[in-house]
Amino acid sequence: MKDFIKAAAHVKPDERQLRLITQTPFYAFIHFSPNTYTGLEWGTGRESCDIFNPAELDCDEWCEAIVSAGMKGVVITAKHHDGFCLWQTKYTDHSIKSSPYKNGKGDIVRELSDACRRHGLKFGFYLSPWDRNCPLYGTPEYNDYYKAQLTELLTGYGEIFHVWFDGACGEGANGKKQEYDFDGYFELIRRYQPNATIFNDRGIVRWCGNESGTAHYAEWSVVPSELCPYCEVQTGPGPFAGSLAYMYNTDMNIGALSNIMYSKGLVFAPSEVDMSIRDGWFYHPEEEPHSLDRLFDTYLNSVGSNTTFILNIPPMPNGRFDKRDIARLKELGDKIKSEFAVNLAEKAAVTVTPYCGSDTQTVLEIDLRKKCSVRYVDFCEKIAEGQRIESFIIQTPDEYGTWWNRAFGTTVGARKIVRLENIETDKIRIFITSSRDTPLIDEVKVY
Ligand code: FUL
């Protein structure tokens, strides 16, 4: 058991995963398709291309709004389940070329990828495997069609940072379901965009298990290989290896010891929280953007809880973002900036002491050198070396020097932001109460 726990502590991200979780943890999603015009969330695939005409489309405006929220990239639905393609694909007429937009000459994937470069944003795409329009769907030939489209997107639009695969697999136009060739799809991405990360409900970046913006109570990037068959297995089997066939992302304790000891081996697969700024993924005029508090809480619960965060903003039928969404994005960006503006630990003295001689329990004491009002403790593990911390406590002393527990936490990983209720203190302890190997804290910030 001991050796297995140690091995679990040394399961590491690959370069792509590391880049995403440390450099691009917050990015935008854009859902845009005939659904924007019909009010549906899942199009039937029988929509006329004539309805798609975003005459006032302005990808620079999208990018400015996205940048204002502090996001670092964009992923657009190049094709959603209705099969309508937003780019000039050679393989179907159910696309922008049959629409009135720019007299059939438009290419929104091109417009957005160019705008992203102008605004310093990374660009990625969603290509729905489920296609309710394509007559080939449900046959082996569909996988060739899908791969041909994937190749167009991977080779025609510059650097792609993230490719998003939806797990949905419904019936197509002929009533049949499709067996997706994910191995083949992934192989193409590796060939043409070796630096891209891949989202899939079962890894390489995996689904957090809900669409309401909540990381798990303990969010582990080290999970059983049974859950993420496309990731490299980095350990031997757990001491009780058996079957975890029942396990899915919606389970609450995916990476917990009580679970991984039954696995056949462990992989590194960070989780991504996906949520829309409004209830729907597509634009519905009657919906309002979520409150600033809800969005900021989600940010703390995702980026601040060892997951990445993809936040959807749906364009309106005219191709613009709703002014209410633009304003909310800016408020969110401003709030993130102002809450994390002054790092009180910048000049602090930090001492690290093993607790009672244990190398897996450690006390980090941060001497802020003067009384401050503390709202957040923000710290991370050296995630390139793996994820180790199981639990921690934040403590501050009272006027007699007695240390009191102020907050409890579980995992840390790439980043943990702990919210405190404006505690007046000059000293803080992060007491790592359990770790799978010597905890390696990379950075501690206090706000
Ligand atoms: C789901 C899809 O079915 C929704 O329409 C949306 O695209 C969401 C992000 O993923 O699985």
Coordinates of C-alpha atoms and ligand atoms in Angstrom, one line a residue:
M1 CA 0.0 0.0 0.0
K2 CA 2.8 2.4 1.0
D3 CA 4.6 1.9 -2.3
F4 CA 1.4 2.5 -4.3
I5 CA 0.6 5.7 -2.5
K6 CA 4.1 6.9 -3.2
A7 CA 3.8 5.9 -6.8
A8 CA 0.5 7.9 -6.9
A9 CA 2.3 11.0 -5.7
H10 CA 4.7 10.8 -8.7
V11 CA 2.1 10.6 -11.5
K12 CA 2.9 13.6 -13.6
P13 CA 1.2 15.8 -16.2
D14 CA 2.6 15.8 -19.7
E15 CA 3.8 19.1 -21.2
R16 CA 0.5 19.9 -22.8
Q17 CA -1.5 19.3 -19.7
L18 CA 1.0 21.3 -17.6
R19 CA 0.8 24.3 -20.0
L20 CA -3.0 24.3 -19.9
I21 CA -3.4 24.0 -16.2
T22 CA -0.7 26.5 -15.3
Q23 CA -0.8 29.0 -18.1
T24 CA -4.4 28.9 -19.5
P25 CA -6.7 27.8 -16.7
F26 CA -9.6 30.1 -17.8
Y27 CA -10.9 30.2 -21.3
A28 CA -14.1 30.9 -23.2
F29 CA -16.5 28.7 -25.0
I30 CA -18.7 30.0 -27.8
H31 CA -21.9 28.1 -28.9
F32 CA -23.1 29.4 -32.2
S33 CA -25.2 27.5 -34.8
P34 CA -28.7 27.4 -36.3
N35 CA -29.8 26.9 -32.7
T36 CA -29.1 30.6 -32.2
Y37 CA -32.0 31.3 -34.6
T38 CA -34.4 28.5 -33.6
G39 CA -34.1 28.7 -29.8
L40 CA -33.3 25.0 -29.6
E41 CA -30.4 23.6 -27.5
W42 CA -30.0 20.5 -29.7
G43 CA -30.8 21.2 -33.3
T44 CA -32.5 18.5 -35.4
G45 CA -30.1 18.7 -38.3
R46 CA -33.0 19.6 -40.6
E47 CA -32.7 23.4 -40.1
S48 CA -32.4 25.4 -43.3
C49 CA -29.0 27.0 -43.8
D50 CA -31.0 30.2 -44.8
I51 CA -31.7 31.1 -41.2
F52 CA -28.0 31.5 -40.4
N53 CA -27.1 35.2 -41.0
P54 CA -25.1 36.9 -38.3
A55 CA -24.9 40.1 -40.4
E56 CA -23.2 42.2 -37.6
L57 CA -20.7 39.6 -36.5
D58 CA -17.7 41.1 -34.9
C59 CA -15.1 38.7 -33.6
D60 CA -12.9 41.5 -32.3
E61 CA -15.8 42.5 -30.0
W62 CA -16.0 38.9 -28.8
C63 CA -12.3 38.8 -28.1
E64 CA -12.2 42.1 -26.3
A65 CA -15.0 41.0 -24.0
I66 CA -13.2 37.7 -23.4
V67 CA -9.9 39.4 -22.6
S68 CA -11.7 41.7 -20.3
A69 CA -12.7 38.8 -18.1
G70 CA -9.1 37.6 -17.9
M71 CA -9.6 34.6 -20.1
K72 CA -6.7 33.4 -22.2
G73 CA -8.3 31.4 -25.0
V74 CA -11.5 30.6 -26.9
V75 CA -13.1 27.4 -28.1
I76 CA -15.9 27.6 -30.7
T77 CA -18.5 25.1 -31.8
A78 CA -17.2 24.7 -35.4
K79 CA -20.0 22.1 -35.6
H80 CA -22.7 21.3 -33.0
H81 CA -25.0 18.3 -32.9
D82 CA -27.1 19.7 -35.8
G83 CA -24.2 19.2 -38.2
F84 CA -24.0 22.7 -39.5
C85 CA -20.4 23.8 -40.1
L86 CA -19.2 27.3 -39.4
W87 CA -16.3 27.0 -41.8
Q88 CA -15.8 26.4 -45.5
T89 CA -15.7 22.6 -45.3
K90 CA -15.3 20.6 -48.6
Y91 CA -17.3 17.7 -47.2
T92 CA -20.8 18.9 -46.8
D93 CA -23.1 21.7 -48.0
H94 CA -24.8 21.9 -44.6
S95 CA -22.6 24.8 -43.8
I96 CA -22.0 28.5 -43.9
K97 CA -21.4 28.3 -47.6
S98 CA -25.2 27.6 -48.1
S99 CA -26.1 30.5 -45.8
P100 CA -26.8 34.1 -46.7
Y101 CA -23.9 35.2 -44.4
K102 CA -21.4 37.0 -46.7
N103 CA -23.2 35.4 -49.6
G104 CA -21.9 32.0 -48.6
K105 CA -18.3 33.2 -48.6
G106 CA -18.0 33.6 -44.8
D107 CA -15.8 31.5 -42.5
I108 CA -16.4 32.1 -38.8
V109 CA -13.6 29.7 -37.8
R110 CA -11.2 31.9 -39.9
E111 CA -12.6 35.2 -38.6
L112 CA -12.4 34.1 -35.0
S113 CA -8.9 32.4 -35.2
D114 CA -7.6 35.6 -36.9
A115 CA -9.2 37.8 -34.2
C116 CA -7.7 35.6 -31.4
R117 CA -4.2 36.2 -32.8
R118 CA -4.8 40.0 -32.8
H119 CA -6.0 39.9 -29.2
G120 CA -3.4 37.5 -27.8
L121 CA -5.9 34.7 -27.2
K122 CA -5.3 31.0 -27.9
F123 CA -7.7 29.4 -30.3
G124 CA -9.5 26.0 -30.1
F125 CA -12.6 24.3 -31.5
Y126 CA -15.4 21.9 -30.6
L127 CA -16.4 19.5 -33.4
S128 CA -19.4 17.5 -32.3
P129 CA -19.0 13.8 -33.1
W130 CA -22.8 13.5 -32.8
D131 CA -24.1 14.8 -36.2
R132 CA -27.9 14.7 -36.8
N133 CA -27.5 15.9 -40.4
C134 CA -24.8 13.8 -42.0
P135 CA -26.4 10.8 -43.9
L136 CA -23.3 8.7 -43.2
Y137 CA -23.8 8.9 -39.4
G138 CA -24.2 5.5 -37.9
T139 CA -21.9 3.8 -40.5
P140 CA -18.0 3.3 -40.5
E141 CA -17.8 5.9 -43.3
Y142 CA -18.9 8.6 -40.9
N143 CA -15.6 8.3 -39.0
D144 CA -13.8 9.0 -42.3
Y145 CA -16.1 12.1 -42.9
Y146 CA -15.5 13.2 -39.3
K147 CA -11.7 12.8 -39.6
A148 CA -11.7 14.7 -42.9
Q149 CA -13.4 17.6 -41.2
L150 CA -11.1 17.4 -38.2
T151 CA -8.1 17.5 -40.5
E152 CA -9.5 20.7 -42.2
L153 CA -9.7 22.4 -38.8
L154 CA -6.4 21.1 -37.5
T155 CA -4.5 22.1 -40.6
G156 CA -6.2 25.3 -41.8
Y157 CA -6.4 27.7 -38.9
G158 CA -2.9 28.0 -37.3
E159 CA -2.0 26.8 -33.8
I160 CA -4.9 25.1 -31.9
F161 CA -4.6 25.0 -28.2
H162 CA -7.6 22.8 -27.2
V163 CA -9.9 20.4 -29.1
W164 CA -13.2 19.7 -27.4
F165 CA -15.0 16.4 -27.9
D166 CA -18.5 16.2 -26.7
G167 CA -19.5 12.9 -25.2
A168 CA -23.1 13.0 -26.6
C169 CA -23.8 10.1 -28.9
G170 CA -27.4 10.2 -30.0
E171 CA -29.2 8.9 -33.1
G172 CA -28.5 10.4 -36.5
A173 CA -30.7 11.2 -39.4
N174 CA -31.2 7.5 -40.2
G175 CA -32.0 6.6 -36.6
K176 CA -28.6 4.8 -36.1
K177 CA -26.0 5.5 -33.5
Q178 CA -22.3 5.9 -34.2
E179 CA -19.3 4.1 -32.8
Y180 CA -16.8 6.9 -32.5
D181 CA -13.2 6.2 -33.4
F182 CA -11.6 8.3 -30.7
D183 CA -8.3 6.6 -31.1
G184 CA -8.2 7.7 -34.7
Y185 CA -9.4 11.3 -33.9
F186 CA -6.8 11.7 -31.2
E187 CA -4.1 10.4 -33.5
L188 CA -4.9 13.1 -36.0
I189 CA -4.6 15.8 -33.3
R190 CA -1.2 14.4 -32.2
R191 CA 0.0 14.4 -35.8
Y192 CA -1.2 17.9 -36.8
Q193 CA -1.3 19.8 -33.5
P194 CA 1.1 18.1 -31.1
N195 CA 0.8 20.9 -28.6
A196 CA -3.0 20.8 -28.3
T197 CA -4.8 19.5 -25.2
I198 CA -7.9 17.3 -25.8
F199 CA -11.1 17.5 -23.8
N200 CA -13.1 14.4 -23.6
D201 CA -15.4 13.2 -20.8
R202 CA -12.7 10.4 -20.3
G203 CA -9.5 12.5 -20.5
I204 CA -6.9 13.7 -21.6
V205 CA -8.5 16.7 -19.9
R206 CA -11.6 15.2 -18.4
W207 CA -15.1 16.4 -17.6
C208 CA -15.7 17.6 -14.0
G209 CA -19.0 15.7 -14.0
N210 CA -21.5 18.6 -14.0
E211 CA -22.4 21.7 -16.0
S212 CA -23.1 23.9 -13.1
G213 CA -19.5 25.0 -12.4
T214 CA -18.4 22.9 -9.4
A215 CA -15.2 21.0 -8.9
H216 CA -15.4 18.0 -6.7
Y217 CA -15.0 18.4 -3.0
A218 CA -11.5 16.8 -3.5
E219 CA -10.4 17.4 -7.0
W220 CA -7.6 15.0 -8.0
S221 CA -5.8 15.1 -11.4
V222 CA -4.4 11.6 -10.6
V223 CA -7.2 9.2 -11.3
P224 CA -7.7 5.5 -12.1
S225 CA -6.8 4.6 -15.7
E226 CA -10.2 2.9 -16.1
L227 CA -11.8 6.3 -16.1
C228 CA -9.4 7.8 -18.7
P229 CA -8.3 5.2 -21.2
Y230 CA -6.6 7.7 -23.5
C231 CA -4.0 8.8 -20.9
E232 CA -0.7 7.1 -20.2
V233 CA -0.8 4.7 -17.3
Q234 CA 2.0 5.7 -14.9
T235 CA 1.8 3.2 -12.0
G236 CA 1.2 -0.5 -11.4
P237 CA -2.2 -1.7 -10.1
G238 CA -3.5 -0.7 -6.7
P239 CA -3.1 -3.2 -3.9
F240 CA -6.8 -4.2 -4.2
A241 CA -7.0 -3.9 -8.0
G242 CA -10.4 -5.2 -9.2
S243 CA -13.0 -3.5 -11.2
L244 CA -13.9 0.1 -11.2
A245 CA -16.2 -0.3 -14.2
Y246 CA -19.0 1.5 -12.4
M247 CA -17.0 4.7 -12.0
Y248 CA -17.7 7.9 -13.9
N249 CA -16.9 11.6 -13.7
T250 CA -20.0 12.3 -11.7
D251 CA -18.7 10.2 -8.8
M252 CA -17.6 12.4 -6.0
N253 CA -14.4 10.6 -4.8
I254 CA -12.7 9.7 -8.1
G255 CA -9.2 10.2 -7.0
A256 CA -9.5 9.4 -3.3
L257 CA -7.3 6.7 -1.8
S258 CA -10.4 4.6 -1.0
N259 CA -11.0 4.5 -4.7
I260 CA -7.6 4.4 -6.4
M261 CA -6.4 1.4 -4.5
Y262 CA -8.9 -0.7 -6.5
S263 CA -7.6 0.6 -9.8
K264 CA -5.5 -1.2 -12.4
G265 CA -3.1 1.8 -12.6
L266 CA -3.1 5.6 -12.4
V267 CA -3.0 8.4 -15.0
F268 CA -2.7 12.2 -14.9
A269 CA -6.0 13.7 -16.2
P270 CA -6.9 17.2 -14.9
S271 CA -10.5 18.1 -14.8
E272 CA -12.2 21.0 -16.6
V273 CA -15.3 22.8 -15.3
D274 CA -17.7 23.9 -18.1
M275 CA -20.5 26.3 -17.6
S276 CA -22.5 28.9 -19.6
I277 CA -22.8 32.5 -18.5
R278 CA -26.6 32.0 -18.9
D279 CA -28.7 28.9 -18.4
G280 CA -28.5 27.8 -22.0
W281 CA -25.4 27.0 -24.1
F282 CA -27.0 28.9 -27.0
Y283 CA -28.5 32.4 -27.0
H284 CA -32.1 32.7 -25.7
P285 CA -33.1 36.4 -25.4
E286 CA -35.2 35.8 -22.3
E287 CA -32.2 34.5 -20.3
E288 CA -30.1 36.8 -18.1
P289 CA -26.4 36.3 -17.4
H290 CA -25.6 34.8 -14.1
S291 CA -24.8 37.1 -11.2
L292 CA -21.3 38.3 -10.7
D293 CA -21.2 36.4 -7.3
R294 CA -22.1 33.2 -9.0
L295 CA -19.5 33.6 -11.7
F296 CA -16.8 34.6 -9.2
D297 CA -17.7 31.7 -6.9
T298 CA -17.4 29.4 -9.9
Y299 CA -13.9 30.9 -10.6
L300 CA -12.8 30.1 -7.1
N301 CA -14.4 26.7 -7.4
S302 CA -12.6 25.8 -10.6
V303 CA -9.4 27.7 -11.2
G304 CA -9.0 28.0 -7.5
S305 CA -9.8 24.3 -7.0
N306 CA -7.4 22.5 -9.3
T307 CA -9.6 22.5 -12.4
T308 CA -9.6 24.6 -15.6
F309 CA -12.7 26.7 -16.3
I310 CA -14.3 27.0 -19.7
L311 CA -17.1 29.7 -19.6
N312 CA -19.5 29.9 -22.5
I313 CA -20.8 33.1 -24.0
P314 CA -23.5 32.7 -26.6
P315 CA -23.6 35.2 -29.5
M316 CA -27.0 36.6 -30.5
P317 CA -28.6 36.0 -33.9
N318 CA -27.0 39.2 -35.3
G319 CA -23.5 37.8 -34.3
R320 CA -22.8 40.2 -31.5
F321 CA -22.5 39.4 -27.8
D322 CA -25.4 40.7 -25.6
K323 CA -24.4 43.9 -23.9
R324 CA -25.4 42.4 -20.6
D325 CA -22.9 39.6 -21.1
I326 CA -20.2 42.0 -22.1
A327 CA -20.7 44.0 -19.0
R328 CA -20.7 40.9 -16.8
L329 CA -17.5 39.6 -18.3
K330 CA -15.8 42.9 -17.6
E331 CA -17.1 43.0 -14.0
L332 CA -15.8 39.5 -13.5
G333 CA -12.3 40.4 -14.9
D334 CA -12.3 43.5 -12.7
K335 CA -13.3 41.6 -9.6
I336 CA -10.6 38.9 -10.2
K337 CA -8.0 41.7 -10.7
S338 CA -9.0 43.7 -7.6
E339 CA -9.5 40.7 -5.3
F340 CA -6.0 39.4 -6.2
A341 CA -4.2 42.7 -6.6
V342 CA -1.9 43.0 -3.6
N343 CA 0.0 39.9 -2.5
L344 CA 0.5 40.5 1.2
A345 CA 3.0 37.6 1.3
E346 CA 5.3 39.2 -1.2
K347 CA 7.9 40.2 1.4
A348 CA 6.8 37.7 4.0
A349 CA 9.2 35.3 5.8
V350 CA 8.1 31.7 5.2
T351 CA 9.3 28.8 7.3
V352 CA 8.6 25.2 6.5
T353 CA 8.8 22.6 9.3
P354 CA 7.9 18.9 9.2
Y355 CA 5.2 18.3 11.8
C356 CA 6.4 16.1 14.6
G357 CA 9.2 14.9 12.3
S358 CA 6.9 13.5 9.6
D359 CA 7.8 14.3 6.0
T360 CA 4.2 14.0 4.8
Q361 CA 2.8 16.4 7.4
T362 CA 4.3 19.9 7.2
V363 CA 3.7 23.3 8.6
L364 CA 4.3 26.4 6.5
E365 CA 4.3 29.6 8.6
I366 CA 4.0 32.9 6.8
D367 CA 5.0 36.0 8.8
L368 CA 3.4 38.9 7.1
R369 CA 5.4 41.3 9.4
K370 CA 2.4 43.5 10.1
K371 CA -1.3 43.1 10.9
C372 CA -3.4 42.7 7.7
S373 CA -6.9 41.9 6.8
V374 CA -6.7 38.5 5.0
R375 CA -9.4 37.3 2.6
Y376 CA -7.6 34.6 0.6
V377 CA -4.8 32.2 0.9
D378 CA -3.7 31.2 -2.6
F379 CA -1.1 28.4 -3.1
C380 CA -0.1 25.6 -5.3
E381 CA 1.9 22.4 -5.5
K382 CA 4.8 21.8 -7.8
I383 CA 2.3 20.2 -10.1
A384 CA 5.0 19.2 -12.7
E385 CA 6.2 16.7 -10.0
G386 CA 2.7 15.4 -9.4
Q387 CA -0.2 15.9 -7.0
R388 CA 0.3 14.9 -3.4
I389 CA -1.6 16.9 -0.8
E390 CA -4.6 15.1 0.6
S391 CA -5.7 17.6 3.2
F392 CA -4.7 20.9 4.9
I393 CA -5.8 23.4 7.6
I394 CA -5.3 27.2 7.5
Q395 CA -4.6 28.5 11.0
T396 CA -4.0 32.0 12.5
P397 CA -3.0 32.9 16.0
D398 CA -5.0 34.8 18.6
E399 CA -3.5 37.6 20.7
Y400 CA -2.0 35.0 23.1
G401 CA -0.2 33.2 20.3
T402 CA -2.6 30.2 20.3
W403 CA -3.2 28.9 16.8
W404 CA -6.8 28.4 15.7
N405 CA -8.1 26.5 12.7
R406 CA -9.8 28.9 10.3
A407 CA -10.4 26.7 7.2
F408 CA -10.1 23.1 6.2
G409 CA -9.3 21.8 2.7
T410 CA -8.6 18.7 0.8
T411 CA -6.6 18.7 -2.5
V412 CA -4.4 21.6 -3.6
G413 CA -2.9 20.6 -7.0
A414 CA -2.3 23.3 -9.6
R415 CA -3.9 26.0 -7.5
K416 CA -6.0 26.3 -4.4
I417 CA -7.7 29.5 -3.4
V418 CA -9.0 29.4 0.2
R419 CA -11.5 32.2 1.0
L420 CA -11.4 33.5 4.6
E421 CA -13.7 36.1 6.2
N422 CA -11.4 39.1 6.4
I423 CA -9.2 37.8 9.3
E424 CA -7.0 40.3 11.0
T425 CA -3.6 38.7 11.5
D426 CA 0.1 39.1 11.0
K427 CA 0.8 35.3 10.7
I428 CA -0.8 32.4 8.9
R429 CA -0.1 28.8 8.8
I430 CA -0.8 26.3 6.1
F431 CA -0.7 23.0 7.9
I432 CA -0.5 20.1 5.5
T433 CA -2.2 17.4 7.5
S434 CA -1.8 14.6 5.0
S435 CA 0.2 14.1 1.8
R436 CA 1.1 11.1 -0.4
D437 CA 4.8 12.1 -0.3
T438 CA 6.7 15.1 0.9
P439 CA 4.5 18.0 0.0
L440 CA 6.1 20.4 -2.6
I441 CA 4.5 23.8 -2.3
D442 CA 5.4 26.0 -5.2
E443 CA 4.1 29.4 -4.3
V444 CA 2.1 31.0 -1.5
K445 CA 0.2 34.2 -1.9
V446 CA -2.0 36.0 0.6
Y447 CA -4.6 38.6 -0.3
Ligands
FUL1 C1 -23.1 18.8 -24.0 C2 -23.9 19.1 -25.3 O1 -24.9 18.2 -25.5 C3 -24.4 20.6 -25.1 O2 -25.2 20.9 -26.2 C4 -23.2 21.5 -25.0 O3 -22.5 21.5 -26.2 C5 -22.3 21.0 -23.8 C6 -21.0 21.8 -23.7 O4 -22.0 19.7 -24.0 O5 -22.7 17.6 -23.9

